[in-house]
Coordinates of C-alpha atoms in Angstrom, one line a residue:
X1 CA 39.2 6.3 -8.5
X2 CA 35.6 7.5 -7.8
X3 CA 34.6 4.7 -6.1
X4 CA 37.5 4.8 -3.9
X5 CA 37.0 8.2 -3.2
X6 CA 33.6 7.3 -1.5
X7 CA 34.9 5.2 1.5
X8 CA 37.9 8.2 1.7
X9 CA 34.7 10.5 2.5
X10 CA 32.9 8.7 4.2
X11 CA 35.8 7.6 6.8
X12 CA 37.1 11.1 6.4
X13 CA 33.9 12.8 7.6
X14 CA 31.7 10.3 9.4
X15 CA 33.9 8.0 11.0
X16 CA 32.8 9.1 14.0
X17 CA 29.1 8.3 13.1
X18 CA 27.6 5.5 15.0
X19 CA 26.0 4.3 11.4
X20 CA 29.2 4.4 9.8
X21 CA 29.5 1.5 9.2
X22 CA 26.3 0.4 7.8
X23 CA 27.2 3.5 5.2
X24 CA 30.2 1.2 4.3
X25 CA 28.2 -1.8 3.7
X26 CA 25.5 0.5 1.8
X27 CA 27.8 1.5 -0.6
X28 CA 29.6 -2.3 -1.0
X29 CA 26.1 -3.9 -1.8
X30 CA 25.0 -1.0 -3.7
X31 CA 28.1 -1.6 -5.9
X32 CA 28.2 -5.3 -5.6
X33 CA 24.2 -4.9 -7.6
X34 CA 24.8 -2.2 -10.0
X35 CA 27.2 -4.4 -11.3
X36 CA 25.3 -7.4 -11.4
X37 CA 22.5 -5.4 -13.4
X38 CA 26.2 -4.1 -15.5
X39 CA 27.0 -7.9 -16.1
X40 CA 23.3 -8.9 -17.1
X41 CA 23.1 -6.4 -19.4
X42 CA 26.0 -7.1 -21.3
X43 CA 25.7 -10.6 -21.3
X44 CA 22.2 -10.1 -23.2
X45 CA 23.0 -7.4 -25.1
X46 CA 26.7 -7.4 -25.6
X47 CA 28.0 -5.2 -28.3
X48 CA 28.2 -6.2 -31.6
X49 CA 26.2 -9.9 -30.8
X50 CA 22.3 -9.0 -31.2
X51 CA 20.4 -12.1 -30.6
X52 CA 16.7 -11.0 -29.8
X53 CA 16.4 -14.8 -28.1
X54 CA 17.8 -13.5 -25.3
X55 CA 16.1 -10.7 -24.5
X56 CA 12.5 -10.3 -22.5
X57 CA 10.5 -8.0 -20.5
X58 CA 11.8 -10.3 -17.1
X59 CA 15.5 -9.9 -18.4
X60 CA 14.8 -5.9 -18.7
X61 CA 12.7 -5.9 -15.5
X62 CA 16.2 -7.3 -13.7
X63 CA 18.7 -5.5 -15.5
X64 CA 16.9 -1.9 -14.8
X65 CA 16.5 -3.1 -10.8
X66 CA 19.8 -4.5 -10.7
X67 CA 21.8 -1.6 -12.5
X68 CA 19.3 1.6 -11.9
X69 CA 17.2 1.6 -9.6
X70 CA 19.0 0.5 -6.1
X71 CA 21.5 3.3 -7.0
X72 CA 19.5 6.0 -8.2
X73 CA 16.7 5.6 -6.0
X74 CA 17.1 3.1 -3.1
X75 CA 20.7 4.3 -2.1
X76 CA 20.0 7.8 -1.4
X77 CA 16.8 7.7 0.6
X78 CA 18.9 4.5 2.8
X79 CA 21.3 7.1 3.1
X80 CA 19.2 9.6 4.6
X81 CA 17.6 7.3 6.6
X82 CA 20.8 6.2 7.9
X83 CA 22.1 9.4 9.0
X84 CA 19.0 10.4 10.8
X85 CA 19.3 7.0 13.0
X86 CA 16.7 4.7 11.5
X87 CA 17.9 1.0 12.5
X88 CA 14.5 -0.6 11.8
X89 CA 15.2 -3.7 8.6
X90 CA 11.2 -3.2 8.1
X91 CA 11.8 0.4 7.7
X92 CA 14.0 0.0 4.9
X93 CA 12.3 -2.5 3.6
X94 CA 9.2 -0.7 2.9
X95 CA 11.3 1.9 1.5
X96 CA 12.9 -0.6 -0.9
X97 CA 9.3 -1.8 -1.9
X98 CA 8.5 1.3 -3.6
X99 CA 11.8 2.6 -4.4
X100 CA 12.7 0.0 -6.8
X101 CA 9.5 -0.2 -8.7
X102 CA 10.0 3.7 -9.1
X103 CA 13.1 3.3 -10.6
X104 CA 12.2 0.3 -12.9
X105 CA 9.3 3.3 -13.5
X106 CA 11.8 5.6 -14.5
X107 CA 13.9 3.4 -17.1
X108 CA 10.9 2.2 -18.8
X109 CA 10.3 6.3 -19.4
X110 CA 14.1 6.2 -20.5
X111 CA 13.7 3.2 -22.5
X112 CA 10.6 5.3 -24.6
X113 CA 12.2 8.3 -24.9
X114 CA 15.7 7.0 -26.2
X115 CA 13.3 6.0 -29.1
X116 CA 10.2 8.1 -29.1
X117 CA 11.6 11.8 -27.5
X118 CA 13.2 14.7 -29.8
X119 CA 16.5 15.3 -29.1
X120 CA 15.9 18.8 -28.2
X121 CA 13.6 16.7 -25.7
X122 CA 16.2 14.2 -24.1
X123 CA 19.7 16.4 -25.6
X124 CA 20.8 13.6 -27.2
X125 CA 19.9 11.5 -30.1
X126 CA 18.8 8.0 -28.9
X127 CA 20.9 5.0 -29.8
X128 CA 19.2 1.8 -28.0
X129 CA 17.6 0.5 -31.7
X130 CA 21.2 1.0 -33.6
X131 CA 23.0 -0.6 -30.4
X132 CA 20.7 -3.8 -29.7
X133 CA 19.9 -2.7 -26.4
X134 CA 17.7 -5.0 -24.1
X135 CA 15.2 -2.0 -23.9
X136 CA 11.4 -1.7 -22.8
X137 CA 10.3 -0.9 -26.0
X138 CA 12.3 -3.7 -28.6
X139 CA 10.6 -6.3 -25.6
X140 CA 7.6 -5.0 -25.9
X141 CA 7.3 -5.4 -29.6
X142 CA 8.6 -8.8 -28.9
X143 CA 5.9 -9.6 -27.0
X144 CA 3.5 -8.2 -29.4
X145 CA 5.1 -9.0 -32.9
X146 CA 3.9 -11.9 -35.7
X147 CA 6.4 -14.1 -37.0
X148 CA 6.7 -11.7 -40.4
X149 CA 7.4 -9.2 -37.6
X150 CA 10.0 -10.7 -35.6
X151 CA 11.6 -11.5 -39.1
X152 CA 12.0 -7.4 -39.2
X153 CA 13.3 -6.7 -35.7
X154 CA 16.1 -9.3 -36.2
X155 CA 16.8 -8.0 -39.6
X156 CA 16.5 -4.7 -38.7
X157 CA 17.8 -4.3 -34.7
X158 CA 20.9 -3.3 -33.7
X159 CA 22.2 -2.1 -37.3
X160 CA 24.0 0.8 -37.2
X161 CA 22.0 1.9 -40.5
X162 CA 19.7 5.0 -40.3
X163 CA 16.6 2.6 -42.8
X164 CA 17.4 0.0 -40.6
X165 CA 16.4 2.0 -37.8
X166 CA 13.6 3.9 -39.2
X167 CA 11.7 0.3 -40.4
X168 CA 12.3 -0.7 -36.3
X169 CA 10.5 2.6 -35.4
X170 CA 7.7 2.1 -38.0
X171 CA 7.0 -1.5 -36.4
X172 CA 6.7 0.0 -33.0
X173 CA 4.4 2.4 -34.7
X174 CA 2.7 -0.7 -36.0
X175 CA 2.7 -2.2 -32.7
X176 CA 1.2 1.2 -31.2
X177 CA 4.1 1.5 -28.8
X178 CA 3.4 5.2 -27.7
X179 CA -0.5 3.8 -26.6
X180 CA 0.9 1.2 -24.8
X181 CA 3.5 3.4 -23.5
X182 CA 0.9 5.6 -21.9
X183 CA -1.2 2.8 -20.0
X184 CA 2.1 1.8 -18.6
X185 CA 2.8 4.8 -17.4
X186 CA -0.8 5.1 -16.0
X187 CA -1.0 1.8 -14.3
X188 CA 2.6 2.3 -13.0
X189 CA 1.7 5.6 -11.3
X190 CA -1.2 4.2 -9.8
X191 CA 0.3 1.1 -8.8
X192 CA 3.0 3.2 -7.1
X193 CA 0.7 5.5 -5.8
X194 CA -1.6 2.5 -3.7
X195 CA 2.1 1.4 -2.3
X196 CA 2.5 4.8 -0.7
X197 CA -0.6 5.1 0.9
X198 CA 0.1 1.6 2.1
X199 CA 3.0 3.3 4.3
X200 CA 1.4 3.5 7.7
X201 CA 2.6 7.0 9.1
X202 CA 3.2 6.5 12.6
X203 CA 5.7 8.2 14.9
X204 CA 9.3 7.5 13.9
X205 CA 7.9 6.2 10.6
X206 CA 8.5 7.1 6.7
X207 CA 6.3 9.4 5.6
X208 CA 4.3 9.3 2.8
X209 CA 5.0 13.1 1.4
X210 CA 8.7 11.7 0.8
X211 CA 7.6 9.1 -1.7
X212 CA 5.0 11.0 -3.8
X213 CA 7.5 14.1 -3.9
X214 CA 9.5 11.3 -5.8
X215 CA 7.0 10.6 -8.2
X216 CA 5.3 13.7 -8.7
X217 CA 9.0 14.9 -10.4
X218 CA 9.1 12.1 -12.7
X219 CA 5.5 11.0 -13.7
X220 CA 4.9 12.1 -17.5
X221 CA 8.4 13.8 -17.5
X222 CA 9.9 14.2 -21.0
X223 CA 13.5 14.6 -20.8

């Protein structure tokens, strides 16, 4: 119902618009990747089926691109682009080339505070561990882990059992997830920061401001 509502907006107040419909076609891709990102996810992770074999940090790096970011971050800036009369494919390309990584930025920090943030923090209590997601952190410790260690995160992940999930948390402790949290978050704002002053501001061109305003609201957030 909501997604139909969409088109009746859009036709209902921008028919008329000489983009409209390229906001059509924004809103079928959009849709058409979000669920892509929907089906990968549940695929690897499906509910009740943990199988740590199928999960890696490229499987999470699609799913969060796939089923986050183009929605929450590419889509509304194409919008706005859109509706001001940008044309130029380059134009949103370069957009897309820093959008996406934002948002991939911006699970990751989801990811680590499902796990590591208070619930007065995030106002919720974090499920990922007791629901086998495909998260940053359980692929991390993947990465990371010694056979006697792995043995723990398949015993251990995705139980809905509070010890269960308390001997996962103590392995990423272990693993010193909250230090290798924070130089990913460094490197990621820095990387993101050397593709925005990348963007050459010329005349009819994006501007720079736009994109750090972006990250500026959700570097170190923690909720």
């Amino acid at each position: 119902m909501i997604e139909s509502s969409i088109y009746y907006m859009i036709k209902k107040h921008l028919k008329s618009d000489p983009a409209y419909v390229d906001y059509v076609e924004l809103f079928l891709e959009t849709t058409f990747q979000t669920e892509l990102g929907q089906l990968v996810d549940l695929l690897t992770a499906p509910e009740g089926d943990v199988n740590l074999e199928r999960f890696s940090l490229k499987k999470h790096q699609l799913i969060v691109i796939w089923k986050t970011a183009y929605y929450s971050f590419y889509l509304p800036v194409a919008l706005a682009m859109l509706f001001v009369g940008i044309k130029d494919e380059k134009l949103f390309e370069q957009a897309k080339q820093i959008l996406l990584p934002l948002g991939e930025y911006f699970q990751v920090q989801d990811d680590y505070l499902d796990c590591f943030g208070t619930h007065e923090q995030i106002g919720k209590i974090g499920t990922d561990i007791v629901d086998g997601k495909c998260s940053w952190c359980v692929n991390i410790a993947l990465s990371l882990a010694t056979p006697e260690q792995k043995t723990i995160l398949e015993d251990n992940y995705g139980r809905k059992d509070a010890t269960a999930e308390a001997r996962i948390k103590e392995l990423y402790a272990e693993l010193e997830l909250p230090r290798r949290y924070q130089e990913y978050e460094q490197s990621s704002y820095e990387r993101l920061n050397a593709l925005i002053d990348a963007i050459p501001e010329v005349q009819g061109g994006l501007k720079r401001d736009l994109f750090r305003s972006f990250l500026s609201k959700i570097y170190k957030r923690s909720k």
